[in-house]
PDB file of C-alpha atoms in Angstrom:
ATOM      1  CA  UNK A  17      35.524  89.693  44.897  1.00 71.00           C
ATOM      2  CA  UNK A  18      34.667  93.173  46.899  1.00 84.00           C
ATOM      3  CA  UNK A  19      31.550  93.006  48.186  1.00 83.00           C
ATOM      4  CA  UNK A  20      29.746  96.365  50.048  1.00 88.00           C
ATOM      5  CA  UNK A  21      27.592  95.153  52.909  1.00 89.00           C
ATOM      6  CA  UNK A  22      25.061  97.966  54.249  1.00 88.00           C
ATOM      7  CA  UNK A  23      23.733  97.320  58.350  1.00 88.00           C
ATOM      8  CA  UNK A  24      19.971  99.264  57.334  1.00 89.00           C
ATOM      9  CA  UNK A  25      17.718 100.417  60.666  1.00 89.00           C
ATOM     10  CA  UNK A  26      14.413  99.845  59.383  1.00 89.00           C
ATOM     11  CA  UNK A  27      12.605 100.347  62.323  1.00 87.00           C
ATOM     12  CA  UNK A  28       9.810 103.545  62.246  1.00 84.00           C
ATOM     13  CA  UNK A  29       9.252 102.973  58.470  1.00 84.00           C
ATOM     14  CA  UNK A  30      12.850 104.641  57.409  1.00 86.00           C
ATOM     15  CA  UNK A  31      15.573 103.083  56.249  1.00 87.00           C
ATOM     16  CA  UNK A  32      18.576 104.407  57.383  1.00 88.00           C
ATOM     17  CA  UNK A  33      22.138 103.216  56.798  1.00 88.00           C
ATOM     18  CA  UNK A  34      24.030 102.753  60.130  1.00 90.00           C
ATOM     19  CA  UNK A  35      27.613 101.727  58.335  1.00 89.00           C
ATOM     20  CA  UNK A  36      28.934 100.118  55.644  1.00 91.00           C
ATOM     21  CA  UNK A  37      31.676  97.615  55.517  1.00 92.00           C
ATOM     22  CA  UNK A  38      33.922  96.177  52.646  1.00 92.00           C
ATOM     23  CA  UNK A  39      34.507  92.250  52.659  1.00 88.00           C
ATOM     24  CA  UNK A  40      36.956  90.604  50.170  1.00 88.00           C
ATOM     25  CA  UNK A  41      35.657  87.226  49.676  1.00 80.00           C
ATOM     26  CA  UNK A  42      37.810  84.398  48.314  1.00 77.00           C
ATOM     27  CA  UNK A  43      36.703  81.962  45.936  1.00 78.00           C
ATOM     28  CA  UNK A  44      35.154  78.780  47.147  1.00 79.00           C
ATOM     29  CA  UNK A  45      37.831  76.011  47.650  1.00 85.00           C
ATOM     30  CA  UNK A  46      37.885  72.916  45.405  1.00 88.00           C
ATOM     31  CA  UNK A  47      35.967  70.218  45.880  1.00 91.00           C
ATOM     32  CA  UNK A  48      36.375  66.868  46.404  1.00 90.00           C
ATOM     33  CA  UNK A  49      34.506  63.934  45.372  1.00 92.00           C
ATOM     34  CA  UNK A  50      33.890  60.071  46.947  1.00 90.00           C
ATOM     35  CA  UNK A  51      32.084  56.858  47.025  1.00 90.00           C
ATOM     36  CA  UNK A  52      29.658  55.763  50.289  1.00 83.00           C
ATOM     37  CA  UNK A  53      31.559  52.930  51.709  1.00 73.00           C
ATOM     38  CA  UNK A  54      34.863  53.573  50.039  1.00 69.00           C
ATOM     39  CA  UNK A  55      38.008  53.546  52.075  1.00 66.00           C
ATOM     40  CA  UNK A  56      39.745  57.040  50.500  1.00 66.00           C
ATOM     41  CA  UNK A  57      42.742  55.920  52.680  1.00 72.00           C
ATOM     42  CA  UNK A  58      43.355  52.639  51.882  1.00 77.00           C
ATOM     43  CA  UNK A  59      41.653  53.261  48.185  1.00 85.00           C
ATOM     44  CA  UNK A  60      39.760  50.237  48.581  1.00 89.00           C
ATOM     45  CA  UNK A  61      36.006  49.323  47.691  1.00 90.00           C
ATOM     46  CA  UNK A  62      33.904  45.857  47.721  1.00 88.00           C
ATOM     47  CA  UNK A  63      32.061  45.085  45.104  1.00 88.00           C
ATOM     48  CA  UNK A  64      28.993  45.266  47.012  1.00 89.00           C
ATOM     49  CA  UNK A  65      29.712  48.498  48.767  1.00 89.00           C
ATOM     50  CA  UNK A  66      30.152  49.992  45.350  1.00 88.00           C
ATOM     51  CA  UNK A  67      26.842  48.628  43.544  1.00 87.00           C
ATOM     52  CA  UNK A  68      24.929  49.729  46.803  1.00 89.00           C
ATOM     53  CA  UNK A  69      26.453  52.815  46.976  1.00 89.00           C
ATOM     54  CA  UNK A  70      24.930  54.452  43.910  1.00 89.00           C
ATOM     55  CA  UNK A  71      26.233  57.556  43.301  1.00 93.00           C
ATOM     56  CA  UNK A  72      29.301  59.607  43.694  1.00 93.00           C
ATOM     57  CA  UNK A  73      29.397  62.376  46.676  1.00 93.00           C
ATOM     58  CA  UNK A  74      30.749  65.767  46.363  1.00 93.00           C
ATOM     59  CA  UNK A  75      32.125  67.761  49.687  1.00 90.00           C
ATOM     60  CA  UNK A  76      33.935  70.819  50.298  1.00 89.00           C
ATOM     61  CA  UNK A  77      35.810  72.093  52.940  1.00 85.00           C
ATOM     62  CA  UNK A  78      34.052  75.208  54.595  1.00 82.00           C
ATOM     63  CA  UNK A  79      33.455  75.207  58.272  1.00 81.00           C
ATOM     64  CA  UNK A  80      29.453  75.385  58.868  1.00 80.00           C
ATOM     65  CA  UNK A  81      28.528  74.104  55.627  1.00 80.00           C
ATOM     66  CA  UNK A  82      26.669  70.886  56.372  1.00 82.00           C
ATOM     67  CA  UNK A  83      25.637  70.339  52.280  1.00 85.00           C
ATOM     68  CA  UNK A  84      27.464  70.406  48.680  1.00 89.00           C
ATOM     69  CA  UNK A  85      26.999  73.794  47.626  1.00 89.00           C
ATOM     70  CA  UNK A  86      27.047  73.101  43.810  1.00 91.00           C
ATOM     71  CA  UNK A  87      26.246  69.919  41.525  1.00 94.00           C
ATOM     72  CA  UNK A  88      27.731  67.016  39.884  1.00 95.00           C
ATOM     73  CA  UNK A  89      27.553  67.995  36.467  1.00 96.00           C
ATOM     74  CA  UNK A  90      29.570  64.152  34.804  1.00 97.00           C
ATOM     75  CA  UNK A  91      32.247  62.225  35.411  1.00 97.00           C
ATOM     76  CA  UNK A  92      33.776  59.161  33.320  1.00 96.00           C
ATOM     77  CA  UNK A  93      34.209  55.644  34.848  1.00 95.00           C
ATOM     78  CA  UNK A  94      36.725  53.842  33.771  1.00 94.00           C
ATOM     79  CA  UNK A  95      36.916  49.719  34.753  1.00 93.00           C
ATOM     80  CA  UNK A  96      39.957  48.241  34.504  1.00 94.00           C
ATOM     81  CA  UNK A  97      40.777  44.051  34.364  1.00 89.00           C
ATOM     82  CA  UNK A  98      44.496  42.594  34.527  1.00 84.00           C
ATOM     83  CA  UNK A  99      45.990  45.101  32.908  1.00 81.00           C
ATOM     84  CA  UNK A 100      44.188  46.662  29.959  1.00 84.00           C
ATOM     85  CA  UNK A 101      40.957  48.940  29.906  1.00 85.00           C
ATOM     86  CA  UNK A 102      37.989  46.514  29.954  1.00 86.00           C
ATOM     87  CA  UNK A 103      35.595  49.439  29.432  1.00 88.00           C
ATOM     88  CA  UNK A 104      35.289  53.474  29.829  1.00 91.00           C
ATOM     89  CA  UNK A 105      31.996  55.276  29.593  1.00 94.00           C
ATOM     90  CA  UNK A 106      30.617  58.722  30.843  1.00 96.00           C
ATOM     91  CA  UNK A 107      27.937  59.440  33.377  1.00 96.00           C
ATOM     92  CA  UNK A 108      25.993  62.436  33.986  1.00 96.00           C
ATOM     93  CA  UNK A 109      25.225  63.556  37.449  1.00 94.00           C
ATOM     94  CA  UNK A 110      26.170  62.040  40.928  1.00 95.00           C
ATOM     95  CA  UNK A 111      23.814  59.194  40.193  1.00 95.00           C
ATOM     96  CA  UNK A 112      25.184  56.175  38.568  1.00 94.00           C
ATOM     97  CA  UNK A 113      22.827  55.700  35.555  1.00 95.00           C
ATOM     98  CA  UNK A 114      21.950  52.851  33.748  1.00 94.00           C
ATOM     99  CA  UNK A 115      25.047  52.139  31.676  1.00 93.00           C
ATOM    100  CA  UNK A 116      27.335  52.702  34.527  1.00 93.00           C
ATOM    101  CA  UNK A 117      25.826  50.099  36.544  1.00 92.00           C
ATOM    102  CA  UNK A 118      26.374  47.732  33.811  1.00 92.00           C
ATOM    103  CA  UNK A 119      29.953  48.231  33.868  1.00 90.00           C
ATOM    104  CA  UNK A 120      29.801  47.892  37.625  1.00 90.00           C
ATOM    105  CA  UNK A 121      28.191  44.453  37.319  1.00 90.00           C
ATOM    106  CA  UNK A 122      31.155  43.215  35.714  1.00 89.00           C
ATOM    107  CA  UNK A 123      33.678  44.571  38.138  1.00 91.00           C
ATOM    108  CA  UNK A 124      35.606  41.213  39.620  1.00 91.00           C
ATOM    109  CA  UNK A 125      38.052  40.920  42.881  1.00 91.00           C
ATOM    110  CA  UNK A 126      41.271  43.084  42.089  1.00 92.00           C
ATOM    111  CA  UNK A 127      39.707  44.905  38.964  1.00 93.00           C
ATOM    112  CA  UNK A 128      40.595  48.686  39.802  1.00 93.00           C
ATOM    113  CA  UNK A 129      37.797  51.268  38.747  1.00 93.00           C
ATOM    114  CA  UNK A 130      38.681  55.162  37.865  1.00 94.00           C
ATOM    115  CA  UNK A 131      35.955  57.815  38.740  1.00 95.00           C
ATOM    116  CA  UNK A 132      37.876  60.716  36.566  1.00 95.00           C
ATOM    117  CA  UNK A 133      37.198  64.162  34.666  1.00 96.00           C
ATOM    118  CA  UNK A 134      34.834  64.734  37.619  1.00 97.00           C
ATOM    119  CA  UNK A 135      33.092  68.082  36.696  1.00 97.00           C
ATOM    120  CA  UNK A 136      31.262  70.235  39.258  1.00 96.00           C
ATOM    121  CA  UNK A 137      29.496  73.583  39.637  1.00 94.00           C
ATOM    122  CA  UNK A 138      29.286  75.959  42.341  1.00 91.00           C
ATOM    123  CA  UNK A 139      27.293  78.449  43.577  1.00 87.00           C
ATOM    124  CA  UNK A 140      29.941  80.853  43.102  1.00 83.00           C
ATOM    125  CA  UNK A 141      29.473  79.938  39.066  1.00 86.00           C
ATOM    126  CA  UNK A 142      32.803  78.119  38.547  1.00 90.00           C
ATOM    127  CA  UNK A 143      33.027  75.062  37.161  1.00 94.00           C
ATOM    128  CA  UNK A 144      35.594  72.702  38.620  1.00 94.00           C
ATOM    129  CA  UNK A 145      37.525  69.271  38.023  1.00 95.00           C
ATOM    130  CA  UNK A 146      37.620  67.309  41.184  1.00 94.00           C
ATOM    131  CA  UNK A 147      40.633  64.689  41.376  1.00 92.00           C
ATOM    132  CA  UNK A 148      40.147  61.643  39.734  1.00 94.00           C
ATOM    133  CA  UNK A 149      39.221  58.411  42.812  1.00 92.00           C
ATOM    134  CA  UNK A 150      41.160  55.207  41.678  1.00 92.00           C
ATOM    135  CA  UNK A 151      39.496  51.859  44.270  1.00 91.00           C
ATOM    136  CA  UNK A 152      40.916  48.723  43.691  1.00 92.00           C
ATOM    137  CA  UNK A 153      38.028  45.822  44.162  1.00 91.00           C
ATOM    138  CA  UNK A 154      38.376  43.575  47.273  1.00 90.00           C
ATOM    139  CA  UNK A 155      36.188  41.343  48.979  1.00 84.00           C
ATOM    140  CA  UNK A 156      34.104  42.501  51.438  1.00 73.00           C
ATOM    141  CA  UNK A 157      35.650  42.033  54.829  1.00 57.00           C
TER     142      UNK A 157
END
């Protein structure tokens, strides 16, 4: 949006405007999600990187900003054996809760696990769906 930024002197009690100036600000860009440990360019996780990992970790590209400037609102995890669905539940919040560790307990060597319908919501009020993270399970190396 258009946003009017005043300079103010406040100094001797008054407040006087020195100038104005007009800023267009663009909307924050999307986010994008990961795992601690997980290889985003090989797409490859070990089974004990991902059950010490813990959560899911949102970032965003703007130069300066050291933190997340939002939060993790849910995101489904989907586990999947040879090649059918073994099991698909929903977590809410970065933090893998109970029932998601159980499903990561099962995870086995070449099982591929699906972080998807990652929603998140900024500071700027927008809610957003981050990419869905596919890892195939190896062993650790």
């Amino acid at each position: 949006g258009i946003y009017n930024i005043r300079f103010i002197d406040t100094s001797n009690g008054q407040n006087n405007v020195l100038f104005e100036k007009k800023l267009k600000a663009l909307e924050l860009p999307n986010p994008t999600v990961s795992i601690p440990g997980g290889d985003q360019n090989s797409f490859e996780i070990s089974r004990l990187d991902l059950l010490t990992a813990s959560r899911i970790e949102a970032h965003i590209d703007i130069e300066n900003i050291q933190y997340f400037p939002g939060r993790t609102n849910k995101f489904n995890i989907v586990l999947v054996h040879g090649a059918e669905i073994y099991e698909s539940i929903s977590n809410s919040g970065p933090i893998f809760q109970t029932d998601t560790q159980r499903v990561l307990e099962k995870i086995e060597d070449n099982d591929l696990i699906i972080f998807e319908d990652i929603s998140l919501t900024l500071n700027d009020g927008t809610t957003r769906i981050a990419a869905p993270m596919i890892y195939k399970i190896v062993e650790k190396k």
